[in-house]
Amino acid sequence: MPQNLAKQQETLDRLTLALDSGAMVDVRRMLNGIPPADIAHLLESSPPRFRNILWKMVDVELEGEVLGELSDELQAHFLSRMDASEVATIAEGLEDDDLADILQQLPDRVTREVLNSMDHQDRARLEQVMHYPDDIAGGLMNTDTITIRARLTLDVVLRYLRRHDEIPEMTDNLIVVNRTDQFIGLLPLRTLLVSDPSATVREMMVTDVDPIAVNTPDDEVARLFERNDWVSAPVVDDSGRLLGRITIDDVVDVIREDADHSFMSMAGLDEEEDTFAPVSKAAPRRAVWLGINLFTAFIAASTINMFQGTIEKVVALAVLMPIVASMGGIAGTQTLTVLIRGIAIGQVGKNNQAWLLTREVTIGLINGVIWAVVVAIAASLWFDDWDIGIIIAAAMVINLVTAAFTGAALPLVLSRLNIDPALAGGVILTTVTDVVGFVSFLGLATLFYA
Amino acid sequence: MPQNLAKQQETLDRLTLALDSGAMVDVRRMLNGIPPADIAHLLESSPPRFRNILWKMVDVELEGEVLGELSDELQAHFLSRMDASEVATIAEGLEDDDLADILQQLPDRVTREVLNSMDHQDRARLEQVMHYPDDIAGGLMNTDTITIRARLTLDVVLRYLRRHDEIPEMTDNLIVVNRTDQFIGLLPLRTLLVSDPSATVREMMVTDVDPIAVNTPDDEVARLFERNDWVSAPVVDDSGRLLGRITIDDVVDVIREDADHSFMSMAGLDEEEDTFAPVSKAAPRRAVWLGINLFTAFIAASTINMFQGTIEKVVALAVLMPIVASMGGIAGTQTLTVLIRGIAIGQVGKNNQAWLLTREVTIGLINGVIWAVVVAIAASLWFDDWDIGIIIAAAMVINLVTAAFTGAALPLVLSRLNIDPALAGGVILTTVTDVVGFVSFLGLATLFYA
């Protein structure tokens, strides 16, 4: 009886099969029989050629919803092939924030045409949302609020609601405002349904919830929702006037993107990176990242170059030197990762970063010593030379302590400079651990064997 | 007027200040004046010594809620110092899923004592939730559902609700069941509030929503919520009988942890890793990871060892060889990252992985050739030797194509073997790119200079 994602996956598989075999009538029927979010997922999961075929088969009345579920990159891809009248058709039935996102991607001329084709009220509402960048509360909000006044009785509110054809999705609270539209409190539907109908809104409303300021960054909005277990929350301007509300479905997208951000950035990728981007788009972006890393690799190489004489004398050094550099990179990356996550979820602040730095350096020292002993024994036995064991052990401790310090200090410094530590941290860190690894190992060797 | 996270952060900062200065009365007053989720956040963000001091100051009636918001590791830490009667006190007012999580961390003896201290109904409910591991739908669910029968009129439903003191939080739907408690459909509160009271539940209920099977993995539950924009969803057993419901607040935690998982795993860390774990806990875990990587570093080193003779002749090779290895690692990690994310969000399947593999290898080839030319020119000029330029260019192309292939194929193979690609992928990949990088570069050099 119960069904789940497996069924959805099966539909997708059958669809792809039909697509492969060219059974286009079947494809169209199946495609428009699944929820818009699934259509969007299928488009995201398809190589470029299939995407365009599939998109053409989506029913016009579903196009808007599907588009709303797509990543920015795919939205832009499909929108670039539409004219203003097509966009205007799609616009109907889309939520403000999704529509605003879409319109912001279009050329100004098309956006203006679309706005002109809307009625006055819709246009005014939309222009308000479009006014805000999409990474602050204003850009996440919808204007589909149901507002009530504090002096009403619950009975009147219930009758007022019944006059609506529909209550917007994700409505868990009615928003109480005063006559100048300023936020006063919330009346949860849960309360409305169990309370005495003769009570007034003022008596039953919740007033200890702070509304969200319109310019609150989206990651802060996400944290507020997570900590307070909200389903929706009102958004107000500087004077406390109600502008709209944010709902959890849009916040979940922010949480997913924020969490993906660190992971993708560490490899120099964007969290919106299209998994199935064509070579022509993906290759240049990756090439830039490789170029940056090539530059840092040359820096590391030039430090080795200073010790050519020593390596010529003891070739075993060339064999062992990557071990020192690589262990530093691994240890530093661990520290960096812990710090980046801690900063991202708001755990790291002025008052605990000194403690963190000390702990990381202590761990670096302890683990440096432990593995230095192991490496020293292994290297000495391998090359039958106890000097090389001592040298690599010393270099290992130096590099692991440096790695721990750099891995902890770097994200703190970078985020104070407003540089994304997930993007820049890894590159800088491995440059440091490579250089320190090579210089300490080859430098000590030069002293020993000179 | 509007307030936000900045205010919360300020409270936390003031609290830490008071803690530092030993003003314990202030600390206690402030601590118990902020929401439990904020207390939990403060505990998570504090070094070990402060944690224990703070925990002792939390009001007994808040302890349960705070505990429910903590990570497993911190839960276990504080629980290990409590006896059964303390746990029983805390148990009141906790949601089933949170309480079940907590009880599962306790020694069996304590769990039994706590269960025995509860009334029969509560115990039965809880034992049902504890029956399921916490990474499937059953472990995420609560049993606080409001169920109704299809034959009732909405008017009767409204009167029935009014008899409740309270409707559970995050209730957006009433769940319609038949006489044997089998799931039939959902009656959204939104519908209840706008519909004609004389209509029946059967006429107004939604029946096209599939309930969640109790054994659905938690990441699938998260995807279902994300795709369908659910606030809550019913959970049923194999025969379709209603067991409970899952709410979005618990799903958000799953999403956050899943997304963190890949990021933390790439550095050999757990997504539940405690940012402020003491050295005694953090150091051993990190040491294991360093040990694994040391082993792979020795494998790479032993390949260099085979070419001692060549390096002795041309020391410049030792200077340049890390460049080839490192560029392979970077390129491979980019591919690996794209694939791991794609697999995690369910985009990569049988029907598109061949396309992905081909695209990645193509990108590897193109970028390999582009940067090979740059490296060749740079190396030739640096060492005034065009042979070395040709050698490094060829090795670069070989290693970047290998890296792309490995980075794409590895996560596909690993996930088929049920090995976590985010954890094992990076280690294996860099071993491959190091070995191939060194062997191709030094091997070609040996042929040239022999």
PDB file of C-alpha atoms in Angstrom, chain A residues 125-225:
ATOM      1  CA  ARG A 125       3.239  43.183  -5.381  1.00  0.00           C
ATOM      2  CA  LEU A 126       5.823  41.649  -7.629  1.00  0.00           C
ATOM      3  CA  GLU A 127       7.828  44.833  -8.017  1.00  0.00           C
ATOM      4  CA  GLN A 128       8.086  44.943  -4.257  1.00  0.00           C
ATOM      5  CA  VAL A 129       9.638  41.458  -4.081  1.00  0.00           C
ATOM      6  CA  MET A 130      11.888  42.104  -7.094  1.00  0.00           C
ATOM      7  CA  HIS A 131      13.158  45.169  -5.311  1.00  0.00           C
ATOM      8  CA  TYR A 132      15.201  42.912  -2.984  1.00  0.00           C
ATOM      9  CA  PRO A 133      18.209  40.734  -3.863  1.00  0.00           C
ATOM     10  CA  ASP A 134      17.382  37.042  -3.564  1.00  0.00           C
ATOM     11  CA  ASP A 135      19.863  36.347  -0.760  1.00  0.00           C
ATOM     12  CA  ILE A 136      18.048  38.391   1.876  1.00  0.00           C
ATOM     13  CA  ALA A 137      14.684  37.915   3.571  1.00  0.00           C
ATOM     14  CA  GLY A 138      12.992  40.319   1.130  1.00  0.00           C
ATOM     15  CA  GLY A 139      13.932  38.134  -1.824  1.00  0.00           C
ATOM     16  CA  LEU A 140      12.630  34.974  -0.140  1.00  0.00           C
ATOM     17  CA  MET A 141       9.264  36.319   0.839  1.00  0.00           C
ATOM     18  CA  ASN A 142       5.827  35.990  -0.670  1.00  0.00           C
ATOM     19  CA  THR A 143       3.116  38.569  -0.261  1.00  0.00           C
ATOM     20  CA  ASP A 144       0.245  36.086   0.083  1.00  0.00           C
ATOM     21  CA  THR A 145      -0.428  36.849   3.735  1.00  0.00           C
ATOM     22  CA  ILE A 146      -3.773  36.726   5.499  1.00  0.00           C
ATOM     23  CA  THR A 147      -3.894  39.605   7.928  1.00  0.00           C
ATOM     24  CA  ILE A 148      -6.436  40.292  10.661  1.00  0.00           C
ATOM     25  CA  ARG A 149      -7.031  42.999  13.265  1.00  0.00           C
ATOM     26  CA  ALA A 150      -6.608  42.495  16.987  1.00  0.00           C
ATOM     27  CA  ARG A 151     -10.035  43.713  18.048  1.00  0.00           C
ATOM     28  CA  LEU A 152     -11.953  41.013  16.109  1.00  0.00           C
ATOM     29  CA  THR A 153     -13.449  38.004  17.849  1.00  0.00           C
ATOM     30  CA  LEU A 154     -12.333  34.557  16.730  1.00  0.00           C
ATOM     31  CA  ASP A 155     -15.850  33.938  15.503  1.00  0.00           C
ATOM     32  CA  VAL A 156     -15.562  36.861  13.096  1.00  0.00           C
ATOM     33  CA  VAL A 157     -12.150  35.614  11.986  1.00  0.00           C
ATOM     34  CA  LEU A 158     -13.584  32.166  11.239  1.00  0.00           C
ATOM     35  CA  ARG A 159     -16.372  33.709   9.172  1.00  0.00           C
ATOM     36  CA  TYR A 160     -13.859  35.965   7.419  1.00  0.00           C
ATOM     37  CA  LEU A 161     -11.739  32.936   6.489  1.00  0.00           C
ATOM     38  CA  ARG A 162     -14.759  31.115   5.143  1.00  0.00           C
ATOM     39  CA  ARG A 163     -15.238  33.943   2.650  1.00  0.00           C
ATOM     40  CA  HIS A 164     -11.865  32.956   1.108  1.00  0.00           C
ATOM     41  CA  ASP A 165     -11.839  30.411  -1.713  1.00  0.00           C
ATOM     42  CA  GLU A 166      -8.494  29.245  -0.519  1.00  0.00           C
ATOM     43  CA  ILE A 167      -5.957  29.858   2.224  1.00  0.00           C
ATOM     44  CA  PRO A 168      -2.368  30.079   0.927  1.00  0.00           C
ATOM     45  CA  GLU A 169      -0.266  26.945   1.385  1.00  0.00           C
ATOM     46  CA  MET A 170       1.965  26.770   4.456  1.00  0.00           C
ATOM     47  CA  THR A 171      -0.327  29.099   6.371  1.00  0.00           C
ATOM     48  CA  ASP A 172       0.063  28.119  10.000  1.00  0.00           C
ATOM     49  CA  ASN A 173      -0.584  31.580  11.419  1.00  0.00           C
ATOM     50  CA  LEU A 174      -2.784  34.540  10.603  1.00  0.00           C
ATOM     51  CA  ILE A 175      -0.834  37.751  10.927  1.00  0.00           C
ATOM     52  CA  VAL A 176      -2.216  40.426  13.233  1.00  0.00           C
ATOM     53  CA  VAL A 177      -1.532  44.004  12.120  1.00  0.00           C
ATOM     54  CA  ASN A 178      -2.671  47.447  13.254  1.00  0.00           C
ATOM     55  CA  ARG A 179      -4.352  50.032  11.072  1.00  0.00           C
ATOM     56  CA  THR A 180      -1.052  51.203   9.572  1.00  0.00           C
ATOM     57  CA  ASP A 181      -0.193  47.617   8.669  1.00  0.00           C
ATOM     58  CA  GLN A 182       2.394  47.238  11.395  1.00  0.00           C
ATOM     59  CA  PHE A 183       3.029  43.755  12.725  1.00  0.00           C
ATOM     60  CA  ILE A 184       1.517  43.134  16.163  1.00  0.00           C
ATOM     61  CA  GLY A 185       1.405  39.377  16.597  1.00  0.00           C
ATOM     62  CA  LEU A 186       0.415  35.988  15.243  1.00  0.00           C
ATOM     63  CA  LEU A 187      -2.758  33.996  15.628  1.00  0.00           C
ATOM     64  CA  PRO A 188      -1.865  30.321  15.062  1.00  0.00           C
ATOM     65  CA  LEU A 189      -4.562  28.332  13.255  1.00  0.00           C
ATOM     66  CA  ARG A 190      -3.978  25.733  15.988  1.00  0.00           C
ATOM     67  CA  THR A 191      -5.140  28.284  18.546  1.00  0.00           C
ATOM     68  CA  LEU A 192      -8.020  29.529  16.426  1.00  0.00           C
ATOM     69  CA  LEU A 193      -9.414  26.008  16.124  1.00  0.00           C
ATOM     70  CA  VAL A 194      -9.436  25.117  19.824  1.00  0.00           C
ATOM     71  CA  SER A 195     -10.318  28.461  21.418  1.00  0.00           C
ATOM     72  CA  ASP A 196     -13.609  29.929  22.514  1.00  0.00           C
ATOM     73  CA  PRO A 197     -15.045  31.746  19.439  1.00  0.00           C
ATOM     74  CA  SER A 198     -16.129  34.681  21.563  1.00  0.00           C
ATOM     75  CA  ALA A 199     -12.526  35.440  22.607  1.00  0.00           C
ATOM     76  CA  THR A 200     -10.793  38.269  20.769  1.00  0.00           C
ATOM     77  CA  VAL A 201      -7.689  38.004  18.614  1.00  0.00           C
ATOM     78  CA  ARG A 202      -5.907  40.291  21.067  1.00  0.00           C
ATOM     79  CA  GLU A 203      -6.521  37.823  23.890  1.00  0.00           C
ATOM     80  CA  MET A 204      -5.361  34.774  21.966  1.00  0.00           C
ATOM     81  CA  MET A 205      -2.552  36.046  19.753  1.00  0.00           C
ATOM     82  CA  VAL A 206       1.122  35.279  20.269  1.00  0.00           C
ATOM     83  CA  THR A 207       3.238  38.388  20.689  1.00  0.00           C
ATOM     84  CA  ASP A 208       6.607  37.032  21.744  1.00  0.00           C
ATOM     85  CA  VAL A 209       7.688  36.135  18.209  1.00  0.00           C
ATOM     86  CA  ASP A 210       9.967  38.678  16.557  1.00  0.00           C
ATOM     87  CA  PRO A 211       9.233  39.235  12.869  1.00  0.00           C
ATOM     88  CA  ILE A 212      12.111  38.955  10.395  1.00  0.00           C
ATOM     89  CA  ALA A 213      13.704  42.198   9.215  1.00  0.00           C
ATOM     90  CA  VAL A 214      13.510  42.487   5.424  1.00  0.00           C
ATOM     91  CA  ASN A 215      17.277  42.843   5.020  1.00  0.00           C
ATOM     92  CA  THR A 216      18.192  39.779   7.104  1.00  0.00           C
ATOM     93  CA  PRO A 217      20.683  37.575   5.158  1.00  0.00           C
ATOM     94  CA  ASP A 218      19.185  34.291   3.960  1.00  0.00           C
ATOM     95  CA  ASP A 219      21.467  32.097   6.071  1.00  0.00           C
ATOM     96  CA  GLU A 220      20.331  33.934   9.190  1.00  0.00           C
ATOM     97  CA  VAL A 221      16.726  33.412   8.122  1.00  0.00           C
ATOM     98  CA  ALA A 222      17.482  29.705   7.810  1.00  0.00           C
ATOM     99  CA  ARG A 223      19.009  29.558  11.279  1.00  0.00           C
ATOM    100  CA  LEU A 224      16.015  31.362  12.786  1.00  0.00           C
ATOM    101  CA  PHE A 225      13.659  28.837  11.185  1.00  0.00           C
TER     102      PHE A 225
END
